[in-house]
Coordinates of C-alpha atoms and ligand atoms in Angstrom, one line a residue:
X1 CA -19.2 -9.1 14.4
X2 CA -23.6 -8.2 12.7
X3 CA -20.9 -6.4 10.2
X4 CA -18.6 -9.6 10.1
X5 CA -22.1 -12.1 10.2
X6 CA -22.9 -10.2 6.4
X7 CA -19.2 -11.7 5.0
X8 CA -20.2 -15.6 3.4
X9 CA -16.2 -16.9 2.9
X10 CA -13.5 -14.8 4.3
X11 CA -10.1 -15.6 2.8
X12 CA -5.8 -14.6 3.7
X13 CA -3.8 -14.4 1.4
X14 CA 0.0 -14.4 3.4
X15 CA 3.6 -15.1 2.4
X16 CA 6.3 -15.5 4.5
X17 CA 8.1 -12.7 3.7
X18 CA 7.2 -9.0 1.7
X19 CA 8.2 -8.5 -2.1
X20 CA 6.3 -12.7 -3.0
X21 CA 3.5 -11.6 -5.4
X22 CA 1.0 -12.0 -1.9
X23 CA -0.9 -9.0 -3.2
X24 CA -0.7 -9.8 -7.3
X25 CA -2.2 -13.1 -5.5
X26 CA -4.6 -11.3 -3.5
X27 CA -5.6 -8.7 -6.0
X28 CA -6.0 -11.5 -8.8
X29 CA -8.2 -13.2 -7.0
X30 CA -10.4 -11.1 -6.0
X31 CA -11.1 -9.4 -9.6
X32 CA -11.8 -12.8 -10.6
X33 CA -14.2 -13.4 -7.9
X34 CA -15.7 -10.4 -8.8
X35 CA -15.2 -10.7 -12.3
X36 CA -17.1 -14.3 -11.7
X37 CA -20.3 -12.0 -10.2
X38 CA -19.6 -12.1 -6.7
X39 CA -19.7 -9.6 -4.3
X40 CA -16.1 -9.2 -3.2
X41 CA -14.5 -6.6 -0.7
X42 CA -10.3 -6.7 -1.2
X43 CA -9.3 -5.8 2.9
X44 CA -5.5 -5.1 2.6
X45 CA -4.2 -5.4 5.8
X46 CA -0.4 -4.6 5.1
X47 CA -0.6 -1.4 7.1
X48 CA 3.4 -0.5 6.5
X49 CA 3.1 -1.8 2.6
X50 CA 0.4 -1.4 1.1
X51 CA 0.1 -2.3 -2.0
X52 CA -3.9 -2.8 -3.0
X53 CA -4.4 1.5 -4.6
X54 CA -1.5 1.8 -6.4
X55 CA -2.3 -1.9 -8.2
X56 CA -5.8 -2.0 -8.6
X57 CA -5.4 2.2 -10.4
X58 CA -6.7 3.7 -7.3
X59 CA -4.1 5.7 -5.9
X60 CA -5.3 9.2 -4.2
X61 CA -8.8 7.3 -3.4
X62 CA -10.6 8.4 -0.4
X63 CA -13.0 6.2 1.5
X64 CA -16.2 7.9 3.1
X65 CA -17.7 7.8 6.3
X66 CA -21.5 5.8 6.0
X67 CA -24.6 8.2 8.2
X68 CA -23.8 5.5 11.5
X69 CA -20.5 6.4 11.3
X70 CA -18.9 3.4 9.5
X71 CA -16.2 3.6 7.0
X72 CA -17.1 3.2 3.5
X73 CA -14.7 0.6 0.9
X74 CA -13.5 2.3 -2.7
X75 CA -15.7 1.6 -5.7
X76 CA -14.0 -0.4 -7.4
X77 CA -17.4 -1.7 -9.8
X78 CA -21.2 -2.2 -8.2
X79 CA -20.4 -5.7 -7.0
X80 CA -16.4 -5.1 -6.3
X81 CA -14.6 -3.0 -2.9
X82 CA -11.3 -2.6 -1.6
X83 CA -10.4 -1.0 1.7
X84 CA -6.1 0.2 2.4
X85 CA -4.5 2.2 5.0
X86 CA -3.0 4.1 1.8
X87 CA -7.0 5.4 1.4
X88 CA -7.3 6.7 4.9
X89 CA -3.5 7.8 5.4
X90 CA -2.7 11.9 3.7
X91 CA 0.4 10.6 1.9
X92 CA 1.5 7.3 0.3
X93 CA 4.8 8.3 0.5
X94 CA 5.3 9.4 4.4
X95 CA 5.4 5.8 6.5
X96 CA 4.2 4.7 8.7
X97 CA 5.6 5.2 12.4
X98 CA 3.2 3.7 14.2
X99 CA 3.9 1.7 17.4
X100 CA 2.2 -1.9 18.1
X101 CA -0.7 -0.2 19.4
X102 CA -1.8 2.4 17.2
X103 CA -1.8 -0.1 13.8
X104 CA -3.9 -3.0 16.1
X105 CA -6.3 -0.2 17.0
X106 CA -6.5 0.8 13.0
X107 CA -6.2 -2.6 12.1
X108 CA -9.6 -3.5 13.9
X109 CA -11.1 -0.6 12.8
X110 CA -11.1 -2.0 9.0
X111 CA -11.7 -4.9 9.7
X112 CA -14.7 -4.3 12.5
X113 CA -15.6 -0.2 11.5
X114 CA -16.4 -1.1 7.3
X115 CA -19.4 -1.2 5.9
X116 CA -19.4 -4.0 3.1
X117 CA -22.1 -4.6 3.2
X118 CA -23.0 -8.4 2.3
X119 CA -20.4 -10.2 0.7
X120 CA -20.2 -13.5 -1.0
X121 CA -15.5 -12.3 -0.1
X122 CA -13.7 -11.5 1.5
X123 CA -10.1 -11.6 0.6
X124 CA -7.4 -10.4 3.2
X125 CA -3.7 -8.9 1.8
X126 CA -2.1 -10.5 4.8
X127 CA 0.9 -8.3 6.1
X128 CA 3.9 -10.4 5.3
X129 CA 5.4 -13.0 8.0
X130 CA 3.9 -14.6 11.4
X131 CA 4.2 -12.0 14.0
X132 CA 1.8 -9.6 16.1
X133 CA 0.1 -8.4 13.0
X134 CA -1.4 -11.3 10.8
X135 CA -2.1 -13.1 14.4
X136 CA -4.5 -9.9 15.7
X137 CA -6.2 -9.8 11.5
X138 CA -6.9 -13.9 11.6
X139 CA -7.9 -13.7 15.4
X140 CA -10.2 -10.8 15.3
X141 CA -12.1 -11.8 11.3
X142 CA -12.5 -14.9 12.5
X143 CA -14.2 -18.1 11.2
X144 CA -11.1 -17.9 8.1
X145 CA -13.0 -20.3 5.8
X146 CA -9.0 -19.9 5.1
X147 CA -5.9 -19.5 3.7
X148 CA -3.9 -18.7 0.8
X149 CA -0.3 -19.1 1.3
X150 CA 2.8 -17.5 -1.3
X151 CA 5.7 -18.3 -1.5
X152 CA 8.9 -18.3 -4.7
X153 CA 10.9 -21.5 -5.9
X154 CA 13.9 -20.7 -4.0
X155 CA 15.2 -23.0 -1.2
X156 CA 15.7 -21.0 1.1
X157 CA 11.8 -19.6 1.3
X158 CA 11.1 -22.8 2.3
X159 CA 12.2 -22.5 6.0
X160 CA 8.7 -19.3 5.5
X161 CA 6.9 -21.5 4.0
X162 CA 6.9 -24.1 6.9
X163 CA 6.4 -21.1 9.6
X164 CA 3.0 -19.8 7.5
X165 CA 1.6 -23.2 7.7
X166 CA 2.6 -23.9 11.5
X167 CA 0.8 -20.3 11.8
X168 CA -2.1 -21.0 10.2
X169 CA -2.5 -25.0 11.8
X170 CA -2.0 -22.9 15.6
X171 CA -4.5 -20.4 14.7
X172 CA -6.1 -23.9 13.3
X173 CA -6.7 -22.1 9.4
X174 CA -7.1 -24.1 7.3
X175 CA -5.0 -24.4 4.6
X176 CA -6.0 -23.8 0.9
X177 CA -2.8 -24.1 -0.5
X178 CA 1.0 -22.6 -1.6
X179 CA 1.4 -21.2 -4.9
X180 CA 4.5 -20.8 -6.2
X181 CA 5.2 -17.3 -7.9
X182 CA 8.2 -15.6 -9.8
X183 CA 9.1 -19.6 -11.4
X184 CA 11.0 -19.7 -13.6
X185 CA 11.4 -17.0 -16.8
X186 CA 9.6 -17.9 -20.4
X187 CA 12.6 -15.8 -22.9
X188 CA 9.9 -13.8 -25.4
X189 CA 12.2 -14.6 -27.7
X190 CA 13.0 -18.0 -28.1
X191 CA 10.8 -19.6 -25.1
X192 CA 13.5 -21.2 -23.8
X193 CA 12.8 -21.9 -19.3
X194 CA 15.5 -19.8 -17.1
X195 CA 14.4 -21.1 -13.1
X196 CA 16.3 -17.4 -11.8
X197 CA 15.3 -18.5 -8.7
X198 CA 15.6 -22.4 -8.9
X199 CA 12.6 -24.0 -8.5
X200 CA 10.2 -26.4 -7.2
X201 CA 9.6 -25.5 -3.3
X202 CA 6.5 -25.0 -2.9
X203 CA 5.5 -27.9 -4.1
X204 CA 8.1 -29.8 -2.2
X205 CA 6.6 -27.9 0.6
X206 CA 3.0 -28.7 0.3
X207 CA 4.1 -32.4 -0.5
X208 CA 5.9 -32.3 2.7
X209 CA 2.7 -30.4 4.4
X210 CA 0.3 -31.9 3.2
X211 CA -1.5 -29.2 2.0
X212 CA -2.5 -28.5 -1.9
X213 CA 0.0 -27.4 -4.4
X214 CA -2.1 -24.9 -6.4
X215 CA 0.1 -24.3 -9.0
X216 CA 3.4 -22.7 -10.2
X217 CA 3.1 -18.9 -11.7
X218 CA 6.1 -17.6 -14.0
X219 CA 7.9 -14.5 -13.4
X220 CA 6.5 -12.6 -16.8
X221 CA 7.4 -8.8 -17.4
X222 CA 3.1 -8.6 -18.3
X223 CA 2.1 -9.0 -14.8
X224 CA 5.0 -6.2 -13.1
X225 CA 3.8 -3.4 -16.1
X226 CA -0.4 -4.1 -15.0
X227 CA 0.2 -4.0 -11.0
X228 CA 2.7 -0.6 -12.1
X229 CA -0.5 0.8 -14.1
X230 CA -3.5 0.0 -11.9
X231 CA -4.5 -2.4 -14.1
X232 CA -5.5 -5.7 -12.5
X233 CA -3.2 -8.7 -14.3
X234 CA -6.2 -11.6 -14.9
X235 CA -8.2 -9.2 -16.6
X236 CA -6.2 -6.6 -18.4
X237 CA -4.2 -9.2 -20.2
X238 CA -7.3 -12.5 -19.6
X239 CA -5.4 -14.4 -23.2
X240 CA -2.1 -14.3 -21.8
X241 CA -1.0 -18.0 -21.5
X242 CA 0.7 -16.7 -18.1
X243 CA -2.9 -14.3 -16.9
X244 CA -4.5 -18.4 -17.7
X245 CA -2.6 -19.8 -15.8
X246 CA -3.0 -17.8 -12.9
X247 CA -6.7 -18.5 -13.6
X248 CA -5.9 -21.7 -12.7
X249 CA -4.1 -21.4 -9.7
X250 CA -6.2 -19.5 -7.7
X251 CA -10.0 -21.1 -9.3
X252 CA -9.9 -24.0 -7.2
X253 CA -9.3 -21.7 -4.0
X254 CA -12.7 -21.0 -4.4
X255 CA -13.5 -24.5 -4.4
X256 CA -11.2 -25.3 -1.1
X257 CA -12.8 -22.1 0.2
X258 CA -16.6 -23.0 -0.8
X259 CA -16.2 -27.0 1.0
X260 CA -14.9 -25.9 4.7
X261 CA -17.5 -26.6 6.6
X262 CA -18.6 -23.1 8.9
X263 CA -18.5 -24.0 12.4
Ligands
ADP1 P1 4.6 -9.2 -1.9 O1 2.7 -8.5 -1.6 O2 4.5 -10.1 -1.7 O3 5.4 -7.9 -1.7 P2 3.3 -8.1 -4.7 O4 2.2 -8.4 -5.1 O5 3.4 -6.8 -3.8 O6 4.1 -8.8 -2.9 O7 4.3 -8.3 -5.7 C1 5.8 -7.1 -5.5 C2 6.2 -6.9 -7.3 O8 6.8 -8.1 -7.6 C3 5.5 -6.4 -7.8 O9 5.5 -4.7 -8.6 C4 5.1 -6.9 -9.0 O10 3.8 -6.0 -10.0 C5 5.7 -7.9 -8.9 N1 5.0 -9.2 -9.3 C6 4.3 -10.5 -8.9 N2 4.5 -11.5 -9.0 C7 5.4 -11.3 -10.2 C8 5.6 -12.2 -11.6 N3 5.7 -13.6 -11.5 N4 6.3 -12.2 -12.3 C9 6.5 -10.6 -12.5 N5 6.3 -9.5 -10.8 C10 6.4 -9.8 -10.9

């Protein structure tokens, strides 16, 4: 608790299911804050599908211990550190087959026993869904400024977003907003927009459930390429149209988080 008390703002990035771009948003949000000079910690709490090491080009990095026996997160920049289960296990290729209690104690250890120091922001890449793990994570971290819910635009995703929003409500976690990712593909040759996954689910549900809609990020092969090569997209492709759209989507999150009154 003494460690957690040194963190000013805590934001979780959630999604109803995997593969919708939750880690992409978490990494780029954290990176954007660090670029703006904030002290940032990025916690990859997705035990079964950790992506932060790959997306930040730190595969193979290992955490060290502090003299007090705490976990020293991996340094990405002076003001930006990350922690992922990938930095603690032998091989990222081996599937973790830990049972619930083992996962919970690993998560608890990663949340409570990490020497983040004084942070302006802790960004948490939550496991997908609304099960035990995200529940415990939100409860252990406590005093969250809010959650960002990431979704894709098709009808089928609606039910997941509704569940994520009601999950937050039942835990009294403010929903900072919904991001619709993979929203349309702009043909690089002719500029025509194809709604590959349909459109509008994110906005529709946000309006329906009375939470902010943060915007839509299109499908862009450069996002996948940047992730695969460990370069945060908003920095690596800073001048591209999609990076500017992503900046506009994540910018209000900071204001919304800072506006939350802490109890
Ligand atoms: P999740 O955390 O929800 O499982 P990820 O952020 O890991 O999803 O994204 C899944 C894959 O999709 C990654 O390879 C990522 O680079 C890619 N991706 C995410 N968003 C986009 C996008 N808007 N355009 C293209 N590829 C994307």
